[in-house]
XYZ file of C-alpha atoms in Angstrom:
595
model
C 85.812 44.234 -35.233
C 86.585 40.468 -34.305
C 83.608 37.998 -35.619
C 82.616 37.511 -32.047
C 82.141 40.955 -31.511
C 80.135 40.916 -34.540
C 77.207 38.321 -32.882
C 77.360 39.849 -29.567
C 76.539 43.362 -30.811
C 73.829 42.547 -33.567
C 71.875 40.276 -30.386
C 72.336 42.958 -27.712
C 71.003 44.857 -31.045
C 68.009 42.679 -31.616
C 67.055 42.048 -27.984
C 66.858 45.700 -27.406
C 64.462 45.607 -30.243
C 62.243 42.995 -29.415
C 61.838 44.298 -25.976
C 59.699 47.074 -26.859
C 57.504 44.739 -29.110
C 56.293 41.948 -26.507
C 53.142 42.469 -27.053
C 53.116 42.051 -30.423
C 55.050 38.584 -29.605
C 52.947 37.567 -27.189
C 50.281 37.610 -29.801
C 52.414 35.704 -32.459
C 52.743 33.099 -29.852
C 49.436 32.791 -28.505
C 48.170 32.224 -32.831
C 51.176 29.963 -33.186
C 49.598 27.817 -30.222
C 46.827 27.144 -32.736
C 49.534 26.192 -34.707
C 50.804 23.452 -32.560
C 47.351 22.146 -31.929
C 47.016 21.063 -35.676
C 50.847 19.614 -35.507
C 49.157 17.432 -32.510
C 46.100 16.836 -33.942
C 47.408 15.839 -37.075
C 49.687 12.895 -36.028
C 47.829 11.651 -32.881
C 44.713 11.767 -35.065
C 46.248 8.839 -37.427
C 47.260 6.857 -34.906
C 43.914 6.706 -33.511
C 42.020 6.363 -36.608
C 44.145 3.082 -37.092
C 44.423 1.392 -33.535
C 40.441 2.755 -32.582
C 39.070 2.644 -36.105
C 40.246 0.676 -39.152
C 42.470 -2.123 -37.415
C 40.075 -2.629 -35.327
C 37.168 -2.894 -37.578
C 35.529 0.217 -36.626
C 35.873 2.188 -39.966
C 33.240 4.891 -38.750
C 35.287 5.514 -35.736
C 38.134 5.909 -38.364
C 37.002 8.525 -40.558
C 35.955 10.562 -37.054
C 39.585 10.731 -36.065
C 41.005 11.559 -39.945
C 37.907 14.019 -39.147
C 39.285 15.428 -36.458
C 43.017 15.587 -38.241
C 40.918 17.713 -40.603
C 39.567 20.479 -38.110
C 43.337 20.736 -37.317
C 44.283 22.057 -40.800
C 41.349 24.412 -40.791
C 42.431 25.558 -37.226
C 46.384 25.657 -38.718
C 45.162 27.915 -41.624
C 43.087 30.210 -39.180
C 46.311 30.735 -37.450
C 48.208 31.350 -40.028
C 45.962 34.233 -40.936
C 46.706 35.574 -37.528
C 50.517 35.223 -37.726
C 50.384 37.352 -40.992
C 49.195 40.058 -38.971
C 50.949 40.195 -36.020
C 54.601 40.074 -38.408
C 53.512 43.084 -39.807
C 53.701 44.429 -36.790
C 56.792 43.296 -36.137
C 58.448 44.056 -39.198
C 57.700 47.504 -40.462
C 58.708 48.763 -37.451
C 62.505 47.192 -37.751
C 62.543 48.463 -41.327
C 62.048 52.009 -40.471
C 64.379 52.217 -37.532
C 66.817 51.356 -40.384
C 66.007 53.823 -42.194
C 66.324 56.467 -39.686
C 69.634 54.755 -38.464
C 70.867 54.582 -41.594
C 69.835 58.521 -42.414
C 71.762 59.587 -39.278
C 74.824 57.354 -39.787
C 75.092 59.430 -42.932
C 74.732 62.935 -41.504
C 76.899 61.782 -38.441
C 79.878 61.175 -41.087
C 79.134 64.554 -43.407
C 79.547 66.479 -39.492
C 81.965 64.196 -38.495
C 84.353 63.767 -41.670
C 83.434 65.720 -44.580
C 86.452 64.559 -46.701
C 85.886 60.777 -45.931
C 82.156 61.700 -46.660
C 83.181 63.518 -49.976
C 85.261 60.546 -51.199
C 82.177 58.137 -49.851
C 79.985 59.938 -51.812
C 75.990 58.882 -51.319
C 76.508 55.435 -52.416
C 77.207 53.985 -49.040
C 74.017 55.551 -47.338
C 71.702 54.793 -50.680
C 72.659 51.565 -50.518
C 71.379 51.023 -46.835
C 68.855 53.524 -47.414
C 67.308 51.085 -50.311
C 68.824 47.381 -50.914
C 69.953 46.592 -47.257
C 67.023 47.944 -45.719
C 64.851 45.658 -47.872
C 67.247 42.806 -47.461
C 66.994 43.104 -43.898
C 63.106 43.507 -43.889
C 62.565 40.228 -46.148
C 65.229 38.136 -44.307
C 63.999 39.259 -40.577
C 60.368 38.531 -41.763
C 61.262 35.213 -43.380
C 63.148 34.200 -40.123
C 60.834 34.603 -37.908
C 58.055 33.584 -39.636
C 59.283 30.399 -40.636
C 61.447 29.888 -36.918
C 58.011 30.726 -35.004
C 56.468 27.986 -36.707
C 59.364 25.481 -36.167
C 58.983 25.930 -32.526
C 55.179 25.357 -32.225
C 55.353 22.613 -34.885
C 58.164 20.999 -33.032
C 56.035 21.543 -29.851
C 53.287 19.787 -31.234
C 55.203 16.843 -32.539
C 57.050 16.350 -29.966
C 53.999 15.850 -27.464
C 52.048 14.370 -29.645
C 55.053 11.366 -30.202
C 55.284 11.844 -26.220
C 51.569 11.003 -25.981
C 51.618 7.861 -28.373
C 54.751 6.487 -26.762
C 57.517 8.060 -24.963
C 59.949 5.153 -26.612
C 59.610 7.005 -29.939
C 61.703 10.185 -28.457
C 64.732 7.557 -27.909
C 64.860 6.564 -31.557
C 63.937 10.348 -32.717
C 65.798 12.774 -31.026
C 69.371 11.814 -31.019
C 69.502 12.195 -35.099
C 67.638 15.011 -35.022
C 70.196 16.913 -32.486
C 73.274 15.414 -34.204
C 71.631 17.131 -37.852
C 70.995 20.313 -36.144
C 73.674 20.612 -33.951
C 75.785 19.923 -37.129
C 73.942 22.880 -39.076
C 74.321 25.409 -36.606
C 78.333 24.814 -36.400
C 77.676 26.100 -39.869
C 76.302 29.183 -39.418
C 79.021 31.523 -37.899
C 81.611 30.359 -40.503
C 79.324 30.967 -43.304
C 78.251 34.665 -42.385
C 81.857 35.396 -41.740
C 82.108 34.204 -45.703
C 79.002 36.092 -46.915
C 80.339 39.272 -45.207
C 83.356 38.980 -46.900
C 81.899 38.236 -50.194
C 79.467 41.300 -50.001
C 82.106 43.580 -49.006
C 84.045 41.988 -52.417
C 80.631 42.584 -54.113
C 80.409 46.001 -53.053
C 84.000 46.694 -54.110
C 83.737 45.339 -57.246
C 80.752 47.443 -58.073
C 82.163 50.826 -57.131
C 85.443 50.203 -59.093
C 83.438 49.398 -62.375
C 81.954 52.365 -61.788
C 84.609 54.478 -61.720
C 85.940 52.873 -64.840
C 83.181 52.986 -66.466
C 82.616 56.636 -66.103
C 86.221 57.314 -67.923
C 86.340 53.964 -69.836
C 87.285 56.109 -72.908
C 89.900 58.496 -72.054
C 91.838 55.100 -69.902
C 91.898 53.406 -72.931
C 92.663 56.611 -75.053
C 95.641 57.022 -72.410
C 96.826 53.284 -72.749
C 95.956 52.747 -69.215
C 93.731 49.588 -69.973
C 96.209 46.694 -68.449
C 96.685 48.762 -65.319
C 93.214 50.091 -64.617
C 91.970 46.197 -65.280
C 94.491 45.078 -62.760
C 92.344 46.696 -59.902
C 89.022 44.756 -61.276
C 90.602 41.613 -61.972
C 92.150 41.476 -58.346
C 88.813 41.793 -56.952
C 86.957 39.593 -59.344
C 89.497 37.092 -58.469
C 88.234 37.753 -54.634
C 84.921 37.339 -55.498
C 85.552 34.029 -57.488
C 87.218 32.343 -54.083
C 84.856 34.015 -51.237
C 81.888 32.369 -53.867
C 83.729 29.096 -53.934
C 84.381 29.091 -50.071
C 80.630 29.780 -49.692
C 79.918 26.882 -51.742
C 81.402 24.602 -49.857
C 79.970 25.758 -46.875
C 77.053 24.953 -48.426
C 77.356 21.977 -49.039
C 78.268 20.887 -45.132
C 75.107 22.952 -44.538
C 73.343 20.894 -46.966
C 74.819 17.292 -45.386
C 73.457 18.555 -41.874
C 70.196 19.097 -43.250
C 70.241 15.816 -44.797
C 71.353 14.069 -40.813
C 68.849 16.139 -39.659
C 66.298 15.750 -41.970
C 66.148 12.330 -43.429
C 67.988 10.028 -40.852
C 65.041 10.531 -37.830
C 62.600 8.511 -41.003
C 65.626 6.352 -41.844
C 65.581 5.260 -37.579
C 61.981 4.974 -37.244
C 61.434 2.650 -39.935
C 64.556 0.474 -39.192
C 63.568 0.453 -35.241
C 59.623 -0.663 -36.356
C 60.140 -4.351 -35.505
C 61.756 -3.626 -32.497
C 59.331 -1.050 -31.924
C 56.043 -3.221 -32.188
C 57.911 -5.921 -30.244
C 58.058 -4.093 -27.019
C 54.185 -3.280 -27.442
C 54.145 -0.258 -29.515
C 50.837 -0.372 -31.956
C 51.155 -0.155 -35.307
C 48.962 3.002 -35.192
C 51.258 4.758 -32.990
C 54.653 3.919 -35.264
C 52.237 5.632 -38.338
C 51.612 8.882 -36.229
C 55.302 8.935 -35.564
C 56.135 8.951 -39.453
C 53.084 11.463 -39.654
C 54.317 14.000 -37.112
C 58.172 13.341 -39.083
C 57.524 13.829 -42.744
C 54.841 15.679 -42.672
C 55.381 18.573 -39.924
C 58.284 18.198 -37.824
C 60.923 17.258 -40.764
C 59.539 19.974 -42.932
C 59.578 22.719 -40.578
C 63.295 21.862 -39.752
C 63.859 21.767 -43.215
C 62.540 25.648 -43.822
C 64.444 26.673 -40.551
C 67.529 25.009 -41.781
C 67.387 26.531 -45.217
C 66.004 30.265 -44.015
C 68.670 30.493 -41.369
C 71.521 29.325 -43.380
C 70.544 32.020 -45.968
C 68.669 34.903 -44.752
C 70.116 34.781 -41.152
C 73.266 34.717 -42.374
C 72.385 37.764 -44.994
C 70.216 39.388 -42.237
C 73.671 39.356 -39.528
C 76.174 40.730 -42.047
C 73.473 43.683 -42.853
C 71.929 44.392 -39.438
C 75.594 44.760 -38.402
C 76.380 47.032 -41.121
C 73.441 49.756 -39.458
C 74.870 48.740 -36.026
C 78.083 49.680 -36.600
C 78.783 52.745 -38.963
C 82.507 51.306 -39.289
C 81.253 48.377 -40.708
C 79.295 50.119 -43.421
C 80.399 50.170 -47.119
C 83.424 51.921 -47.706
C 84.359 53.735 -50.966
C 87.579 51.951 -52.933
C 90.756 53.392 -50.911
C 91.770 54.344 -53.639
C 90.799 57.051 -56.794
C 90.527 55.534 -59.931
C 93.249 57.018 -61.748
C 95.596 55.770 -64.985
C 98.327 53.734 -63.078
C 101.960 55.169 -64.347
C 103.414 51.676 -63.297
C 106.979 52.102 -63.076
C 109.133 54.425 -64.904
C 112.630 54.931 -65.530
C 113.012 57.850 -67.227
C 111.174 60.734 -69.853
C 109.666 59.076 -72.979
C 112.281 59.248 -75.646
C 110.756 61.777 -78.147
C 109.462 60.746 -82.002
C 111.931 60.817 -84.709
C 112.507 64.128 -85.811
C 110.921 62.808 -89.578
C 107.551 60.973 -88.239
C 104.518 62.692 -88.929
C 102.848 63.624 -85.786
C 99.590 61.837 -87.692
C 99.538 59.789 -90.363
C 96.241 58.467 -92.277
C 96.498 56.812 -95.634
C 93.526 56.089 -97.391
C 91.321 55.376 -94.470
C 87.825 53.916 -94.708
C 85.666 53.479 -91.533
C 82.157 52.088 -91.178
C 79.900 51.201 -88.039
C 79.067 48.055 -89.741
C 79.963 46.064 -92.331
C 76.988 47.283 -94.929
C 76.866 50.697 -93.016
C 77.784 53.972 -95.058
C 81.368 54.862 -94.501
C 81.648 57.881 -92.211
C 84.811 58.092 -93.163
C 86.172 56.915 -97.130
C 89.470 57.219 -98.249
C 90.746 59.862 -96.286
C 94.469 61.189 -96.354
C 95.872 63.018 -93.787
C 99.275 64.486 -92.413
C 99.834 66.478 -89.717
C 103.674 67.499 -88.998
C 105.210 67.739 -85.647
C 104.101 70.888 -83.939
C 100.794 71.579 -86.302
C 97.969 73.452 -84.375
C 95.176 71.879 -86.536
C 91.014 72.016 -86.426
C 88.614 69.315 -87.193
C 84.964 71.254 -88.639
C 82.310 70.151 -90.285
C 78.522 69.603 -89.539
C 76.845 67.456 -86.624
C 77.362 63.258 -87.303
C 79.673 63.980 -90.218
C 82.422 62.111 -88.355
C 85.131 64.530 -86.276
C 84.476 62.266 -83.665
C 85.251 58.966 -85.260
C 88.076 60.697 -86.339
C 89.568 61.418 -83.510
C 88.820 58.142 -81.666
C 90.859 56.449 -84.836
C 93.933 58.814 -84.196
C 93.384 57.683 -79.874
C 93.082 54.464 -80.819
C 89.660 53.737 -80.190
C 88.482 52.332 -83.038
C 90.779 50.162 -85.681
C 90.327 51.575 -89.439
C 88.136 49.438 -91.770
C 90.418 49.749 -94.454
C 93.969 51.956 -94.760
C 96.605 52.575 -92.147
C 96.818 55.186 -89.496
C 100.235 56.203 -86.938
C 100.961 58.574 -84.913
C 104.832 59.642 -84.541
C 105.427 56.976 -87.271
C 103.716 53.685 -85.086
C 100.352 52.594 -85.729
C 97.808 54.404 -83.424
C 96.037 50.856 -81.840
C 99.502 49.880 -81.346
C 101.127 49.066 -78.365
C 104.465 51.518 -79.102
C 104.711 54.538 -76.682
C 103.901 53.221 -73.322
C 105.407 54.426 -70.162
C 106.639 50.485 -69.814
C 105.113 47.737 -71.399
C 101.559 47.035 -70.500
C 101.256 49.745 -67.654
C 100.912 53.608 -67.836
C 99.147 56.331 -70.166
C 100.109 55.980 -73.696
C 103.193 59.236 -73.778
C 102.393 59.257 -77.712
C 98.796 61.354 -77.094
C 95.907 62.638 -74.614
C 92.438 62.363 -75.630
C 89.970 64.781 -74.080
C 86.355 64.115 -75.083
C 83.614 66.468 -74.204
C 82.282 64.980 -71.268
C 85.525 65.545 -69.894
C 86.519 62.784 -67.010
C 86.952 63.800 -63.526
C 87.431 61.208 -60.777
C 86.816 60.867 -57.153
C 89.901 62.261 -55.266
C 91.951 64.746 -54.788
C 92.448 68.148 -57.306
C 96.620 67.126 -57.622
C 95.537 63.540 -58.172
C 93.339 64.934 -61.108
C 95.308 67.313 -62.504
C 98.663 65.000 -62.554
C 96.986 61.817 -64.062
C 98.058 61.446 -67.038
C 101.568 62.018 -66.046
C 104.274 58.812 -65.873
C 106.507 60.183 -63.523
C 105.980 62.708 -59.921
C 104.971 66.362 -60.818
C 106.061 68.786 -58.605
C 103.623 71.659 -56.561
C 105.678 74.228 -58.740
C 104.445 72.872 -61.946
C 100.759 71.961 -61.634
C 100.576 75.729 -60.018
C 102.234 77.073 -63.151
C 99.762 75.108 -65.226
C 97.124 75.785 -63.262
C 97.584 79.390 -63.898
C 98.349 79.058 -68.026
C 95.137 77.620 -68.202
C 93.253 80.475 -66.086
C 92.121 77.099 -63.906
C 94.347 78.833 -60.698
C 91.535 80.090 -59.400
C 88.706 77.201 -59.970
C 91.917 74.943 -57.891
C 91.431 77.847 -54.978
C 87.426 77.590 -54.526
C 87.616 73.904 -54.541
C 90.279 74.023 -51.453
C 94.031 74.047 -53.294
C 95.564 71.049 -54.645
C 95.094 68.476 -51.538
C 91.207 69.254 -51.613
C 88.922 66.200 -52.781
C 87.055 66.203 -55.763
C 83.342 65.780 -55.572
C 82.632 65.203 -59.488
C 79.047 65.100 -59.087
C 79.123 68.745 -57.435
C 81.284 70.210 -60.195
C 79.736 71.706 -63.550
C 80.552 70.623 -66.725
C 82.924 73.743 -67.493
C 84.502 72.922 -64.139
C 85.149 69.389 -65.405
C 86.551 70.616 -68.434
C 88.716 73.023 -66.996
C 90.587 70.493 -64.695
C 90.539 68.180 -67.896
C 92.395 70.563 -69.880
C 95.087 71.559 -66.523
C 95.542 67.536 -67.161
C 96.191 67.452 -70.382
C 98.778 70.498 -70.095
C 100.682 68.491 -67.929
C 100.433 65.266 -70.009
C 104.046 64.560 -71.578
C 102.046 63.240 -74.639
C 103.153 65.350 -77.744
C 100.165 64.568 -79.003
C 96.590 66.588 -77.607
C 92.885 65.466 -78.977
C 90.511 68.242 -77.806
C 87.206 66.392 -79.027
C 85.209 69.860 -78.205
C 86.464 69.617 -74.767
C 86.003 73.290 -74.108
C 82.387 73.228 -75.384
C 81.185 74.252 -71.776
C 84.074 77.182 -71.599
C 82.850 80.689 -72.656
C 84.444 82.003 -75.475
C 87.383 83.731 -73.314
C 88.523 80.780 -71.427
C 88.033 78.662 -74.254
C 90.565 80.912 -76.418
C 92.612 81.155 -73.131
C 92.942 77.279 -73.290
C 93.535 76.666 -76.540
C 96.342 79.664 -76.977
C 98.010 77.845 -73.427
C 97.874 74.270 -75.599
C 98.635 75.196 -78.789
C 101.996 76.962 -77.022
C 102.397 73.764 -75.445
C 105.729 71.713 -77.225
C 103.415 69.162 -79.267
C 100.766 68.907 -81.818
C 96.957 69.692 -81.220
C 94.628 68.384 -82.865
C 91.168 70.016 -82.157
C 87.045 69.275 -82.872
C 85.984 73.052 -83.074
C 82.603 74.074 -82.515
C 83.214 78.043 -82.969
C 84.971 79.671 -85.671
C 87.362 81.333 -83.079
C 88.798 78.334 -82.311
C 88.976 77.235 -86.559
C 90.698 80.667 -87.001
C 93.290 80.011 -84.283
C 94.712 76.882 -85.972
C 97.865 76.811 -88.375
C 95.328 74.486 -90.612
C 91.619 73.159 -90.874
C 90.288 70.062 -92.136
C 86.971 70.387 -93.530
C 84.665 66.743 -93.021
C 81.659 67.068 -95.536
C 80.644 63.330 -96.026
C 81.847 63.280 -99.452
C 85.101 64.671 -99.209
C 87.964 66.381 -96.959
C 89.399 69.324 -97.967
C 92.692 70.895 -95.199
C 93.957 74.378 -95.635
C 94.253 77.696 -94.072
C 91.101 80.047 -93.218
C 92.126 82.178 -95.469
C 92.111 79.507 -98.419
C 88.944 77.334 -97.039
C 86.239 79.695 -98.158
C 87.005 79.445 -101.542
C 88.012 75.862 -101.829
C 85.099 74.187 -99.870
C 81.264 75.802 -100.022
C 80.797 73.718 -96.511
C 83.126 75.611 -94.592
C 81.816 78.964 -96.200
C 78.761 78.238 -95.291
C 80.004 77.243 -91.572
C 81.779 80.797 -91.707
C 78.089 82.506 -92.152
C 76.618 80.471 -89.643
C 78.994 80.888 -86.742
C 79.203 84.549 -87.848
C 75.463 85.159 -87.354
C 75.518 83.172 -84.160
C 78.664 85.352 -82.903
């Protein structure tokens, strides 16, 4: 909706509120006339106690009128109390309509559109439910707090300079419109600006988000430079919405400057004339009373609060007043760009290893104890191998130096003959999943979109209907795909259980090209069928696999099994383990008696 559309619906908005509240505004005015009384008292006071009292030698007379300028404070602060509790009034009240506004906006768009509400999520309504309900509470109580008193104070001042001498207005008022009329040309481009810059804000925060939440298989993937593209693009946003705002700012801060220093700047340069055409001395001092110390102030506060939390408070109040305007999930799922491709990944040489580690030494620190020391490892095209060994003993670092992940401390390690933090094996350079291998942790990652979308990730290239059904269906997923709606259904991955997750993880994975698989216990959450069901469906898979077991089923299944014991690795087959390494015999017993 156009900007102007914007203003016109928040005020029809706001009057419609404040309709049903005029009693509690006629109460806020009627304490806010106490207000202007001190404003009045306080500059006509000092002119009199200098023409009446101490110019004219009458010092009692004097320190009766600063005596009455004191009553006016004490009457000032007893209105102030007053105010406090008629805003109260005023404000809860707006705060909880947005709540319940903001409550049925939300179950308006789950009736409405439950697959725009599925890919929404409940960020959009939390957020209004929470921060922009509070933002809008604190701005609307700041504005009108602060623009009630602006009103009586300029009320006051402005009859009390009328009552010392009407020639004062002439030298007053003309700098004091120019300022404000200067600061409120301000205002509309500024919270077109701020909305902009929030809605950057909010985009920015939901695409971290999603990265964040599968940080480790994107860079696992080699999708790093694409899925940074997105971020950068809108941090880049961000960066020139802030600047624009800035210098907004600044044109705000100029007006405030006309409006607030040049009235004091006039008066003083207009005194001579001023006491020439018979204005007394006392009356030019009441002037610069009723300037710097309530008028210029309170314009000051307006200036600031409505340049700030007015703007704030229109961007958010039209946010509830309009549910189109509310924050909008990223269009798009966050998902390993493929960038583009121009044809299948040309296969390793036939005479790579698959994996390669030579004497490798890693530590989480430089005086840390190694997890891993001088390991050797090869793994040959094709090999269905198992990672075992107790809890901490380091499968896991293991497999996030093989993705990648983490850079050896000492020693070399490749995979199909390149070095595995290397930038060989991209889908082109700098974009798209790394085709050399697919790492699937155990908190497997699911994103935000639709079931194809998930299961077809990690591929460089289209994959047909045909083919994620036939995968679907290896993997005994075919009939998780059916309950969540068939391949165009949106993912919820916060209404999915971790098996669920895993399940679409490993569909993924089956459809990678990569001839490499990591399972880092990604079936942990599998039962023991499904879990041999995927693992057979991989294994069969043209590649390598390279799996963290946490069952001896899935040990036994393997053409070879690398035993981590802290001290020293020991591969072979499960026939040979149990009398080469005492660790995996004792493994055996364990998962026996827990089978």
């Amino acid at each position: 909706m156009s900007e102007h559309g914007t203003w016109r619906r928040v005020s029809r908005e706001g009057r419609r509120f404040l309709r049903g509240r005029t009693r509690t505004l006629r109460r806020l005015a009627l304490w806010s006339l106490l207000e202007s009384a001190h404003t009045f008292l306080g500059g006509y006071a000092v002119a009199r106690a200098l023409d009446d009292g101490f110019l004219a030698g009458r010092t009692g007379t004097g320190i009766g009128w600063l005596a009455v300028a004191g009553v006016g404070a004490l009457l000032g602060a007893l209105a102030l109390r007053g105010v406090f509790g008629g805003l109260a009034d005023l404000v809860e009240p707006l705060r909880d309509g947005l709540v319940r506004r903001s409550v049925r906006q939300a179950i308006g768009l789950a009736v409405s559109d439950p697959a725009r509400a599925s890919r929404a999520g409940d960020s959009g309504a939390v957020s209004r439910l929470t921060q922009q309900t509070e933002m809008a509470r604190d701005s609307f109580a700041g504005l009108v707090l602060i623009a009630r008193s602006f009103v009586f104070t300029a009320l006051g001042a402005l009859l009390g300079l009328a009552a010392l001498a009407p020639v004062l207005l002439v030298l007053v008022l003309p700098a004091l419109l120019l300022g404000t009329a200067a600061f409120l040309a301000t205002l509309r481009p500024m919270a077109r600006v701020q909305r902009a810059a929030l809605d950057a804000d909010e985009a920015l925060s939901g695409r971290t988000g999603e990265l964040a939440a599968g940080l480790r298989d994107v860079i696992a993937c080699g999708g790093g430079a694409s899925a940074g593209a997105g971020i950068e693009l809108l941090i880049a946003e961000q960066e020139r919405l802030t600047g624009r705002l800035a210098r907004w700012t600044a044109l705000r801060t100029l007006a405030l400057g006309v409006a607030g220093r040049l009235p004091v700047v006039v008066l003083l340069a207009g005194t001579p004339w001023l006491l020439g055409r018979g204005v007394s001395a006392g009356a030019v001092a009441g002037a610069l009373t009723y300037l710097v110390q309530s008028l210029l102030p309170a314009l000051d506060a307006l200036m600031t609060a409505v340049g700030a939390a007015g703007t704030r408070l229109l961007v958010v109040l039209d946010r509830f007043c309009d549910p189109e305007a509310a924050p909008r999930p990223h269009p798009e799922p966050l998902a390993v760009d493929p960038g583009p491709v121009s044809g299948p990944p040309a296969p390793p040489a036939p005479t790579s290893p698959a994996v390669e580690l030579r004497r490798v030494r890693f530590a989480y620190g430089p005086r840390a104890h190694p997890v891993i020391d001088d390991l050797d490892l090869l793994v040959r095209p094709g090999e269905h191998l198992a990672v075992v060994g107790p809890s901490g003993i380091g499968k896991s670092t293991l497999t996030a130096l093989i993705a990648g992940l983490l850079p050896p401390g000492r020693g070399t390690v490749r995979v199909a003959g390149a070095p595995a933090c290397g930038a060989p094996g991209r889908a082109a350079p700098g974009y798209g999943p790394d085709v050399r291998r697919t790492l699937l942790p155990q908190q497997a990652y699911v994103f935000t979109g639709t079931v194809h979308e998930n299961l077809t990730h990690l591929c460089p290239g289209p994959v047909s209907r045909g083919e994620v059904e036939r995968a679907t269906a290896v993997l005994g997923a075919d009939a998780l795909v059916a309950r969540l709606g068939g391949p165009d259904a949106v993912v919820d991955p916060g209404r999915l259980t971790p098996g669920e997750r895993q399940h679409l993880a490993l569909a993924a994975a089956y459809l990678s090209p990569a001839p490499l698989l990591l399972l880092d216990e990604a079936t942990c959450h599998l039962d023991p069928r499904a879990e041999e069901r995927a693992e057979r469906a991989l294994a069969e898979r043209p590649g390598t696999l390279v799996v963290v077991a946490h069952r001896i089923s899935s040990a036994v299944r393997a053409d070879r099994i690398l035993v981590l014991d802290g001290t020293r690795a020991v591969c072979g087959t499960h026939a040979e383990l149990p009398a080469r390494s005492p660790l995996y015999r004792d493994l055996v017993g364990l998962w026996n008696a827990q089978g």
